[in-house]
Amino acid sequence: MIDNPLKKKLVDFAQSDRHFTVLTGAGISVESDIPTFRGPGGYWRVGSKEYKPQEIATRKMFEENPDDVWAWYLYRRGVCRKARPNRGHLALAEMERLFEGRFTLITQNVDGLHLQAGNNPLHTYEIHGNIFHMRCSRSCSHEVYPIPNEVPDKLKGEPMTDQDRRLLRCPKCGEPARPHILWFDESYNEEFYHYVSALKISTQTGLLLVVGTSGSTNLPILIAQKVRRRYGLIVDVNIRENPFSEMAVKSNGGFVQGTCSEALPEILKILADAVR
């Protein structure tokens, strides 16, 4: 799957002292049976109308229909709760152990599977949030809280209850809580989504491994562009060509076409053999 020229570049990187950054998207979690956000599992019916993710995953919709937004996220939380890390997740956790001190994982996924697999929360930037957490909808602080265990996951069409509403409140001020998710009508920031930290780490990156994402949001594209400008190696792993694969090839990196659970263990072996 990985040709000899790219293998040599990976070996050369592993034997250097430069920083290793991994950027992941929905493709790695599809192999853990989590449907993509924009796939069929993302749509949500409210009354007689079906909403697209770009409509329901917004601050505007939350202000107008908080129950419907919460019900959708609690349904998706249930899907994520049943999922387990796959071989791709486990390979990335092992890569962090291999490159301890010079490894950062930036993920667009909100499912928490990287943390389950063993990646360090301190070195894992969840730039779109985490579906198992909530925060104050009125921004009384920058605190993020786990959604109480007493709040059940929802089935499709299952309504919110008074008990759910009582529990889904900010522990600090008592105002309604919101999902800890970056919505479509919001912007990245440092406080909740590591915006500044992610851009800073990209300027120190010698190898950017892009996994299972097609570049539909602007921060991942900015990260890759910064790595490319500083002559970092970009390697893209995806089942199909995309803007990152084109950028990787143009920057003298490489495109590995295949599933994450196939490609990442192979890349791990190359890197591990190089540093032994």
PDB file of C-alpha atoms in Angstrom:
ATOM      1  CA  MET A   1       0.000   0.000   0.000  1.00  0.00           C
ATOM      2  CA  ILE A   2       2.873   2.389   0.807  1.00  0.00           C
ATOM      3  CA  ASP A   3       5.500   2.713  -1.909  1.00  0.00           C
ATOM      4  CA  ASN A   4       9.233   2.785  -1.223  1.00  0.00           C
ATOM      5  CA  PRO A   5       9.791   6.536  -1.826  1.00  0.00           C
ATOM      6  CA  LEU A   6       7.115   7.448   0.722  1.00  0.00           C
ATOM      7  CA  LYS A   7       8.398   4.795   3.115  1.00  0.00           C
ATOM      8  CA  LYS A   8      11.863   6.376   2.999  1.00  0.00           C
ATOM      9  CA  LYS A   9      10.381   9.814   3.776  1.00  0.00           C
ATOM     10  CA  LEU A  10       8.556   8.387   6.785  1.00  0.00           C
ATOM     11  CA  VAL A  11      11.741   6.723   8.006  1.00  0.00           C
ATOM     12  CA  ASP A  12      13.708   9.956   7.594  1.00  0.00           C
ATOM     13  CA  PHE A  13      11.079  11.839   9.589  1.00  0.00           C
ATOM     14  CA  ALA A  14      10.996   9.234  12.361  1.00  0.00           C
ATOM     15  CA  GLN A  15      14.753   9.589  12.785  1.00  0.00           C
ATOM     16  CA  SER A  16      14.522  13.385  13.024  1.00  0.00           C
ATOM     17  CA  ASP A  17      13.452  15.461  16.025  1.00  0.00           C
ATOM     18  CA  ARG A  18      10.588  17.310  14.324  1.00  0.00           C
ATOM     19  CA  HIS A  19       6.997  17.411  15.543  1.00  0.00           C
ATOM     20  CA  PHE A  20       4.399  14.859  14.426  1.00  0.00           C
ATOM     21  CA  THR A  21       0.803  16.080  13.969  1.00  0.00           C
ATOM     22  CA  VAL A  22      -2.171  13.922  13.036  1.00  0.00           C
ATOM     23  CA  LEU A  23      -5.412  15.417  11.699  1.00  0.00           C
ATOM     24  CA  THR A  24      -8.441  13.118  11.648  1.00  0.00           C
ATOM     25  CA  GLY A  25     -11.967  13.326  10.275  1.00  0.00           C
ATOM     26  CA  ALA A  26     -15.118  11.243  10.004  1.00  0.00           C
ATOM     27  CA  GLY A  27     -13.516   8.586   7.787  1.00  0.00           C
ATOM     28  CA  ILE A  28     -11.702   6.927  10.665  1.00  0.00           C
ATOM     29  CA  SER A  29     -14.907   6.619  12.713  1.00  0.00           C
ATOM     30  CA  VAL A  30     -16.996   5.237   9.863  1.00  0.00           C
ATOM     31  CA  GLU A  31     -15.060   2.018  10.403  1.00  0.00           C
ATOM     32  CA  SER A  32     -16.401   2.006  13.973  1.00  0.00           C
ATOM     33  CA  ASP A  33     -19.972   2.189  12.588  1.00  0.00           C
ATOM     34  CA  ILE A  34     -20.492   5.896  13.229  1.00  0.00           C
ATOM     35  CA  PRO A  35     -22.249   7.397  10.187  1.00  0.00           C
ATOM     36  CA  THR A  36     -20.797  10.592   8.764  1.00  0.00           C
ATOM     37  CA  PHE A  37     -22.370  13.806   9.973  1.00  0.00           C
ATOM     38  CA  ARG A  38     -23.703  14.619   6.531  1.00  0.00           C
ATOM     39  CA  GLY A  39     -24.836  11.059   5.766  1.00  0.00           C
ATOM     40  CA  PRO A  40     -28.304   9.561   6.195  1.00  0.00           C
ATOM     41  CA  GLY A  41     -27.873   9.348   9.967  1.00  0.00           C
ATOM     42  CA  GLY A  42     -27.441  13.096  10.188  1.00  0.00           C
ATOM     43  CA  TYR A  43     -30.930  14.049   9.103  1.00  0.00           C
ATOM     44  CA  TRP A  44     -33.546  14.778  11.730  1.00  0.00           C
ATOM     45  CA  ARG A  45     -37.302  15.063  11.527  1.00  0.00           C
ATOM     46  CA  VAL A  46     -39.084  17.797  13.473  1.00  0.00           C
ATOM     47  CA  GLY A  47     -42.821  17.498  13.013  1.00  0.00           C
ATOM     48  CA  SER A  48     -43.379  16.941   9.308  1.00  0.00           C
ATOM     49  CA  LYS A  49     -40.098  18.496   8.177  1.00  0.00           C
ATOM     50  CA  GLU A  50     -36.683  16.862   7.761  1.00  0.00           C
ATOM     51  CA  TYR A  51     -33.733  19.043   8.652  1.00  0.00           C
ATOM     52  CA  LYS A  52     -30.256  18.795   7.219  1.00  0.00           C
ATOM     53  CA  PRO A  53     -27.306  18.929   9.661  1.00  0.00           C
ATOM     54  CA  GLN A  54     -26.454  22.423   8.416  1.00  0.00           C
ATOM     55  CA  GLU A  55     -29.916  23.525   9.607  1.00  0.00           C
ATOM     56  CA  ILE A  56     -30.266  21.722  12.923  1.00  0.00           C
ATOM     57  CA  ALA A  57     -26.655  21.950  14.132  1.00  0.00           C
ATOM     58  CA  THR A  58     -26.821  25.698  14.594  1.00  0.00           C
ATOM     59  CA  ARG A  59     -27.095  28.214  17.383  1.00  0.00           C
ATOM     60  CA  LYS A  60     -30.159  29.614  15.633  1.00  0.00           C
ATOM     61  CA  MET A  61     -32.006  26.289  15.770  1.00  0.00           C
ATOM     62  CA  PHE A  62     -31.003  25.811  19.418  1.00  0.00           C
ATOM     63  CA  GLU A  63     -32.435  29.200  20.346  1.00  0.00           C
ATOM     64  CA  GLU A  64     -35.692  28.398  18.531  1.00  0.00           C
ATOM     65  CA  ASN A  65     -36.050  24.652  19.336  1.00  0.00           C
ATOM     66  CA  PRO A  66     -33.668  23.592  22.126  1.00  0.00           C
ATOM     67  CA  ASP A  67     -35.569  20.354  22.798  1.00  0.00           C
ATOM     68  CA  ASP A  68     -35.289  19.204  19.192  1.00  0.00           C
ATOM     69  CA  VAL A  69     -31.571  20.004  19.044  1.00  0.00           C
ATOM     70  CA  TRP A  70     -30.871  18.246  22.329  1.00  0.00           C
ATOM     71  CA  ALA A  71     -32.913  15.193  21.280  1.00  0.00           C
ATOM     72  CA  TRP A  72     -30.852  14.920  18.100  1.00  0.00           C
ATOM     73  CA  TYR A  73     -27.546  15.134  19.957  1.00  0.00           C
ATOM     74  CA  LEU A  74     -28.671  12.634  22.582  1.00  0.00           C
ATOM     75  CA  TYR A  75     -29.611  10.269  19.772  1.00  0.00           C
ATOM     76  CA  ARG A  76     -26.180  10.716  18.179  1.00  0.00           C
ATOM     77  CA  ARG A  77     -24.547  10.323  21.587  1.00  0.00           C
ATOM     78  CA  GLY A  78     -26.183   6.904  21.804  1.00  0.00           C
ATOM     79  CA  VAL A  79     -24.698   5.948  18.433  1.00  0.00           C
ATOM     80  CA  CYS A  80     -21.250   7.076  19.587  1.00  0.00           C
ATOM     81  CA  ARG A  81     -21.594   5.317  22.941  1.00  0.00           C
ATOM     82  CA  LYS A  82     -22.028   1.941  21.206  1.00  0.00           C
ATOM     83  CA  ALA A  83     -18.956   2.447  19.019  1.00  0.00           C
ATOM     84  CA  ARG A  84     -15.497   1.115  19.834  1.00  0.00           C
ATOM     85  CA  PRO A  85     -12.072   2.253  18.615  1.00  0.00           C
ATOM     86  CA  ASN A  86     -10.902   0.383  15.522  1.00  0.00           C
ATOM     87  CA  ARG A  87      -7.407  -0.605  14.385  1.00  0.00           C
ATOM     88  CA  GLY A  88      -6.852   2.877  12.994  1.00  0.00           C
ATOM     89  CA  HIS A  89      -7.600   4.565  16.333  1.00  0.00           C
ATOM     90  CA  LEU A  90      -5.373   2.095  18.163  1.00  0.00           C
ATOM     91  CA  ALA A  91      -2.499   2.661  15.729  1.00  0.00           C
ATOM     92  CA  LEU A  92      -2.667   6.431  16.334  1.00  0.00           C
ATOM     93  CA  ALA A  93      -2.602   5.908  20.092  1.00  0.00           C
ATOM     94  CA  GLU A  94       0.510   3.768  19.651  1.00  0.00           C
ATOM     95  CA  MET A  95       2.084   6.472  17.459  1.00  0.00           C
ATOM     96  CA  GLU A  96       1.640   8.950  20.309  1.00  0.00           C
ATOM     97  CA  ARG A  97       3.457   6.604  22.685  1.00  0.00           C
ATOM     98  CA  LEU A  98       6.189   6.160  20.083  1.00  0.00           C
ATOM     99  CA  PHE A  99       6.731   9.904  19.602  1.00  0.00           C
ATOM    100  CA  GLU A 100       6.028  11.000  23.162  1.00  0.00           C
ATOM    101  CA  GLY A 101       6.739  14.689  23.637  1.00  0.00           C
ATOM    102  CA  ARG A 102       6.488  15.582  19.957  1.00  0.00           C
ATOM    103  CA  PHE A 103       3.020  14.362  18.997  1.00  0.00           C
ATOM    104  CA  THR A 104      -0.308  16.185  18.673  1.00  0.00           C
ATOM    105  CA  LEU A 105      -3.650  14.797  17.528  1.00  0.00           C
ATOM    106  CA  ILE A 106      -6.149  17.244  16.033  1.00  0.00           C
ATOM    107  CA  THR A 107      -9.567  15.722  15.421  1.00  0.00           C
ATOM    108  CA  GLN A 108     -12.754  16.961  13.839  1.00  0.00           C
ATOM    109  CA  ASN A 109     -14.621  14.037  15.383  1.00  0.00           C
ATOM    110  CA  VAL A 110     -16.813  14.539  18.434  1.00  0.00           C
ATOM    111  CA  ASP A 111     -17.191  10.846  19.308  1.00  0.00           C
ATOM    112  CA  GLY A 112     -14.360  10.567  21.851  1.00  0.00           C
ATOM    113  CA  LEU A 113     -12.963   7.392  20.249  1.00  0.00           C
ATOM    114  CA  HIS A 114      -9.391   8.680  20.166  1.00  0.00           C
ATOM    115  CA  LEU A 115      -9.479   9.157  23.937  1.00  0.00           C
ATOM    116  CA  GLN A 116     -10.988   5.692  24.367  1.00  0.00           C
ATOM    117  CA  ALA A 117      -8.157   4.274  22.255  1.00  0.00           C
ATOM    118  CA  GLY A 118      -5.578   5.787  24.597  1.00  0.00           C
ATOM    119  CA  ASN A 119      -4.563   9.160  23.177  1.00  0.00           C
ATOM    120  CA  ASN A 120      -3.648  11.691  25.853  1.00  0.00           C
ATOM    121  CA  PRO A 121      -6.362  14.368  26.384  1.00  0.00           C
ATOM    122  CA  LEU A 122      -3.625  16.972  26.876  1.00  0.00           C
ATOM    123  CA  HIS A 123      -2.308  16.325  23.371  1.00  0.00           C
ATOM    124  CA  THR A 124      -5.677  15.770  21.688  1.00  0.00           C
ATOM    125  CA  TYR A 125      -7.393  18.844  20.260  1.00  0.00           C
ATOM    126  CA  GLU A 126     -11.101  18.160  19.693  1.00  0.00           C
ATOM    127  CA  ILE A 127     -11.624  21.141  17.410  1.00  0.00           C
ATOM    128  CA  HIS A 128     -15.348  20.491  16.934  1.00  0.00           C
ATOM    129  CA  GLY A 129     -16.094  19.586  20.555  1.00  0.00           C
ATOM    130  CA  ASN A 130     -17.216  16.376  22.235  1.00  0.00           C
ATOM    131  CA  ILE A 131     -20.727  14.928  22.108  1.00  0.00           C
ATOM    132  CA  PHE A 132     -20.489  13.609  25.686  1.00  0.00           C
ATOM    133  CA  HIS A 133     -20.032  17.110  27.127  1.00  0.00           C
ATOM    134  CA  MET A 134     -22.049  20.290  27.596  1.00  0.00           C
ATOM    135  CA  ARG A 135     -21.495  23.876  28.652  1.00  0.00           C
ATOM    136  CA  CYS A 136     -23.476  26.972  29.603  1.00  0.00           C
ATOM    137  CA  SER A 137     -25.597  28.292  26.733  1.00  0.00           C
ATOM    138  CA  ARG A 138     -25.175  31.815  28.130  1.00  0.00           C
ATOM    139  CA  SER A 139     -21.370  31.513  28.425  1.00  0.00           C
ATOM    140  CA  CYS A 140     -21.159  32.277  32.127  1.00  0.00           C
ATOM    141  CA  SER A 141     -17.705  30.643  32.072  1.00  0.00           C
ATOM    142  CA  HIS A 142     -15.410  28.525  29.917  1.00  0.00           C
ATOM    143  CA  GLU A 143     -16.153  25.401  31.942  1.00  0.00           C
ATOM    144  CA  VAL A 144     -17.109  22.231  30.068  1.00  0.00           C
ATOM    145  CA  TYR A 145     -19.020  19.499  31.910  1.00  0.00           C
ATOM    146  CA  PRO A 146     -19.868  15.862  31.202  1.00  0.00           C
ATOM    147  CA  ILE A 147     -23.523  15.401  30.319  1.00  0.00           C
ATOM    148  CA  PRO A 148     -25.048  13.809  33.452  1.00  0.00           C
ATOM    149  CA  ASN A 149     -25.340  10.042  33.262  1.00  0.00           C
ATOM    150  CA  GLU A 150     -28.961  10.358  34.333  1.00  0.00           C
ATOM    151  CA  VAL A 151     -29.803  11.949  30.974  1.00  0.00           C
ATOM    152  CA  PRO A 152     -30.719   9.004  28.729  1.00  0.00           C
ATOM    153  CA  ASP A 153     -29.786   8.582  25.089  1.00  0.00           C
ATOM    154  CA  LYS A 154     -32.770   9.147  22.802  1.00  0.00           C
ATOM    155  CA  LEU A 155     -34.369   7.023  20.147  1.00  0.00           C
ATOM    156  CA  LYS A 156     -35.451   8.760  16.949  1.00  0.00           C
ATOM    157  CA  GLY A 157     -38.665  10.628  17.666  1.00  0.00           C
ATOM    158  CA  GLU A 158     -38.353  10.260  21.443  1.00  0.00           C
ATOM    159  CA  PRO A 159     -39.225  13.577  23.167  1.00  0.00           C
ATOM    160  CA  MET A 160     -37.321  15.397  25.864  1.00  0.00           C
ATOM    161  CA  THR A 161     -38.704  15.229  29.392  1.00  0.00           C
ATOM    162  CA  ASP A 162     -38.908  17.701  32.271  1.00  0.00           C
ATOM    163  CA  GLN A 163     -36.246  15.627  34.038  1.00  0.00           C
ATOM    164  CA  ASP A 164     -33.939  15.954  31.016  1.00  0.00           C
ATOM    165  CA  ARG A 165     -34.378  19.722  31.031  1.00  0.00           C
ATOM    166  CA  ARG A 166     -33.642  19.950  34.756  1.00  0.00           C
ATOM    167  CA  LEU A 167     -30.438  17.982  34.345  1.00  0.00           C
ATOM    168  CA  LEU A 168     -29.249  19.778  31.222  1.00  0.00           C
ATOM    169  CA  ARG A 169     -28.420  22.983  33.031  1.00  0.00           C
ATOM    170  CA  CYS A 170     -25.170  24.766  33.734  1.00  0.00           C
ATOM    171  CA  PRO A 171     -23.930  23.557  37.144  1.00  0.00           C
ATOM    172  CA  LYS A 172     -22.478  26.993  37.815  1.00  0.00           C
ATOM    173  CA  CYS A 173     -25.326  29.409  37.050  1.00  0.00           C
ATOM    174  CA  GLY A 174     -28.360  27.192  36.452  1.00  0.00           C
ATOM    175  CA  GLU A 175     -29.057  28.465  32.939  1.00  0.00           C
ATOM    176  CA  PRO A 176     -29.832  25.914  30.180  1.00  0.00           C
ATOM    177  CA  ALA A 177     -26.804  23.995  28.947  1.00  0.00           C
ATOM    178  CA  ARG A 178     -25.952  23.381  25.318  1.00  0.00           C
ATOM    179  CA  PRO A 179     -24.029  20.564  23.620  1.00  0.00           C
ATOM    180  CA  HIS A 180     -20.284  21.176  23.597  1.00  0.00           C
ATOM    181  CA  ILE A 181     -20.198  21.197  19.806  1.00  0.00           C
ATOM    182  CA  LEU A 182     -19.035  23.751  17.244  1.00  0.00           C
ATOM    183  CA  TRP A 183     -22.178  24.634  15.291  1.00  0.00           C
ATOM    184  CA  PHE A 184     -22.349  25.658  11.650  1.00  0.00           C
ATOM    185  CA  ASP A 185     -23.166  29.273  12.438  1.00  0.00           C
ATOM    186  CA  GLU A 186     -20.332  29.622  14.972  1.00  0.00           C
ATOM    187  CA  SER A 187     -16.610  30.287  14.649  1.00  0.00           C
ATOM    188  CA  TYR A 188     -13.588  28.476  15.994  1.00  0.00           C
ATOM    189  CA  ASN A 189     -12.028  29.912  19.146  1.00  0.00           C
ATOM    190  CA  GLU A 190      -9.203  28.950  21.485  1.00  0.00           C
ATOM    191  CA  GLU A 191     -11.254  28.626  24.662  1.00  0.00           C
ATOM    192  CA  PHE A 192     -13.377  25.715  23.471  1.00  0.00           C
ATOM    193  CA  TYR A 193     -11.819  24.480  20.213  1.00  0.00           C
ATOM    194  CA  HIS A 194      -8.024  25.000  20.443  1.00  0.00           C
ATOM    195  CA  TYR A 195      -7.973  27.311  17.417  1.00  0.00           C
ATOM    196  CA  VAL A 196      -4.780  29.197  18.286  1.00  0.00           C
ATOM    197  CA  SER A 197      -3.052  26.094  19.655  1.00  0.00           C
ATOM    198  CA  ALA A 198      -3.808  24.081  16.513  1.00  0.00           C
ATOM    199  CA  LEU A 199      -2.424  26.795  14.240  1.00  0.00           C
ATOM    200  CA  LYS A 200       0.654  27.214  16.433  1.00  0.00           C
ATOM    201  CA  ILE A 201       1.442  23.496  16.414  1.00  0.00           C
ATOM    202  CA  SER A 202       1.121  23.445  12.626  1.00  0.00           C
ATOM    203  CA  THR A 203       4.063  25.868  12.391  1.00  0.00           C
ATOM    204  CA  GLN A 204       6.232  23.354  14.271  1.00  0.00           C
ATOM    205  CA  THR A 205       5.095  20.263  12.339  1.00  0.00           C
ATOM    206  CA  GLY A 206       7.540  18.139  10.379  1.00  0.00           C
ATOM    207  CA  LEU A 207       4.992  15.455   9.457  1.00  0.00           C
ATOM    208  CA  LEU A 208       1.264  16.038   9.052  1.00  0.00           C
ATOM    209  CA  LEU A 209      -0.674  12.789   8.747  1.00  0.00           C
ATOM    210  CA  VAL A 210      -4.186  13.551   7.455  1.00  0.00           C
ATOM    211  CA  VAL A 211      -6.641  10.724   8.078  1.00  0.00           C
ATOM    212  CA  GLY A 212     -10.173  10.277   6.768  1.00  0.00           C
ATOM    213  CA  THR A 213     -11.115  13.886   6.087  1.00  0.00           C
ATOM    214  CA  SER A 214     -11.917  15.713   2.875  1.00  0.00           C
ATOM    215  CA  GLY A 215     -11.335  19.267   4.087  1.00  0.00           C
ATOM    216  CA  SER A 216     -14.871  20.612   4.354  1.00  0.00           C
ATOM    217  CA  THR A 217     -14.038  23.045   7.177  1.00  0.00           C
ATOM    218  CA  ASN A 218     -11.504  25.836   7.145  1.00  0.00           C
ATOM    219  CA  LEU A 219      -9.259  25.150  10.152  1.00  0.00           C
ATOM    220  CA  PRO A 220      -7.985  21.770   8.855  1.00  0.00           C
ATOM    221  CA  ILE A 221      -7.195  23.365   5.494  1.00  0.00           C
ATOM    222  CA  LEU A 222      -5.350  26.221   7.228  1.00  0.00           C
ATOM    223  CA  ILE A 223      -3.312  23.708   9.246  1.00  0.00           C
ATOM    224  CA  ALA A 224      -2.250  21.815   6.136  1.00  0.00           C
ATOM    225  CA  GLN A 225      -1.396  25.029   4.284  1.00  0.00           C
ATOM    226  CA  LYS A 226       0.846  26.193   7.124  1.00  0.00           C
ATOM    227  CA  VAL A 227       2.657  22.853   7.224  1.00  0.00           C
ATOM    228  CA  ARG A 228       3.156  22.967   3.473  1.00  0.00           C
ATOM    229  CA  ARG A 229       4.533  26.530   3.552  1.00  0.00           C
ATOM    230  CA  ARG A 230       7.166  25.432   6.059  1.00  0.00           C
ATOM    231  CA  TYR A 231       8.148  22.421   3.931  1.00  0.00           C
ATOM    232  CA  GLY A 232       6.655  19.834   6.264  1.00  0.00           C
ATOM    233  CA  LEU A 233       5.830  16.380   4.931  1.00  0.00           C
ATOM    234  CA  ILE A 234       2.097  15.810   4.330  1.00  0.00           C
ATOM    235  CA  VAL A 235       0.720  12.290   4.034  1.00  0.00           C
ATOM    236  CA  ASP A 236      -2.983  11.795   3.331  1.00  0.00           C
ATOM    237  CA  VAL A 237      -4.861   8.567   4.096  1.00  0.00           C
ATOM    238  CA  ASN A 238      -8.283   8.324   2.500  1.00  0.00           C
ATOM    239  CA  ILE A 239     -10.404   5.988   0.406  1.00  0.00           C
ATOM    240  CA  ARG A 240     -10.648   8.611  -2.338  1.00  0.00           C
ATOM    241  CA  GLU A 241      -8.730  11.603  -3.652  1.00  0.00           C
ATOM    242  CA  ASN A 242      -9.503  14.955  -2.035  1.00  0.00           C
ATOM    243  CA  PRO A 243      -7.949  18.406  -1.492  1.00  0.00           C
ATOM    244  CA  PHE A 244      -5.529  17.022   1.102  1.00  0.00           C
ATOM    245  CA  SER A 245      -4.270  14.266  -1.184  1.00  0.00           C
ATOM    246  CA  GLU A 246      -3.621  16.829  -3.901  1.00  0.00           C
ATOM    247  CA  MET A 247      -1.775  19.055  -1.423  1.00  0.00           C
ATOM    248  CA  ALA A 248       0.235  16.087  -0.126  1.00  0.00           C
ATOM    249  CA  VAL A 249       1.426  15.048  -3.572  1.00  0.00           C
ATOM    250  CA  LYS A 250       2.290  18.624  -4.577  1.00  0.00           C
ATOM    251  CA  SER A 251       4.326  19.094  -1.383  1.00  0.00           C
ATOM    252  CA  ASN A 252       6.449  16.006  -2.115  1.00  0.00           C
ATOM    253  CA  GLY A 253       4.493  13.955   0.420  1.00  0.00           C
ATOM    254  CA  GLY A 254       2.153  11.131  -0.473  1.00  0.00           C
ATOM    255  CA  PHE A 255      -1.376   9.854  -0.830  1.00  0.00           C
ATOM    256  CA  VAL A 256      -2.173   6.446   0.670  1.00  0.00           C
ATOM    257  CA  GLN A 257      -5.444   5.242  -0.804  1.00  0.00           C
ATOM    258  CA  GLY A 258      -7.200   2.811   1.495  1.00  0.00           C
ATOM    259  CA  THR A 259      -9.097   2.474   4.734  1.00  0.00           C
ATOM    260  CA  CYS A 260      -7.714   3.875   7.961  1.00  0.00           C
ATOM    261  CA  SER A 261      -7.694   0.473   9.669  1.00  0.00           C
ATOM    262  CA  GLU A 262      -5.547  -0.915   6.844  1.00  0.00           C
ATOM    263  CA  ALA A 263      -3.172   1.994   6.250  1.00  0.00           C
ATOM    264  CA  LEU A 264      -2.459   3.269   9.769  1.00  0.00           C
ATOM    265  CA  PRO A 265      -1.086  -0.005  11.214  1.00  0.00           C
ATOM    266  CA  GLU A 266       1.237  -0.185   8.182  1.00  0.00           C
ATOM    267  CA  ILE A 267       2.436   3.381   8.742  1.00  0.00           C
ATOM    268  CA  LEU A 268       2.896   2.625  12.445  1.00  0.00           C
ATOM    269  CA  LYS A 269       5.127  -0.342  11.634  1.00  0.00           C
ATOM    270  CA  ILE A 270       7.314   1.745   9.315  1.00  0.00           C
ATOM    271  CA  LEU A 271       7.731   4.454  11.957  1.00  0.00           C
ATOM    272  CA  ALA A 272       8.307   2.011  14.803  1.00  0.00           C
ATOM    273  CA  ASP A 273      10.923   0.023  12.882  1.00  0.00           C
ATOM    274  CA  ALA A 274      12.730   3.273  12.050  1.00  0.00           C
ATOM    275  CA  VAL A 275      13.207   4.318  15.682  1.00  0.00           C
ATOM    276  CA  ARG A 276      14.109   0.942  17.158  1.00  0.00           C
TER     277      ARG A 276
END
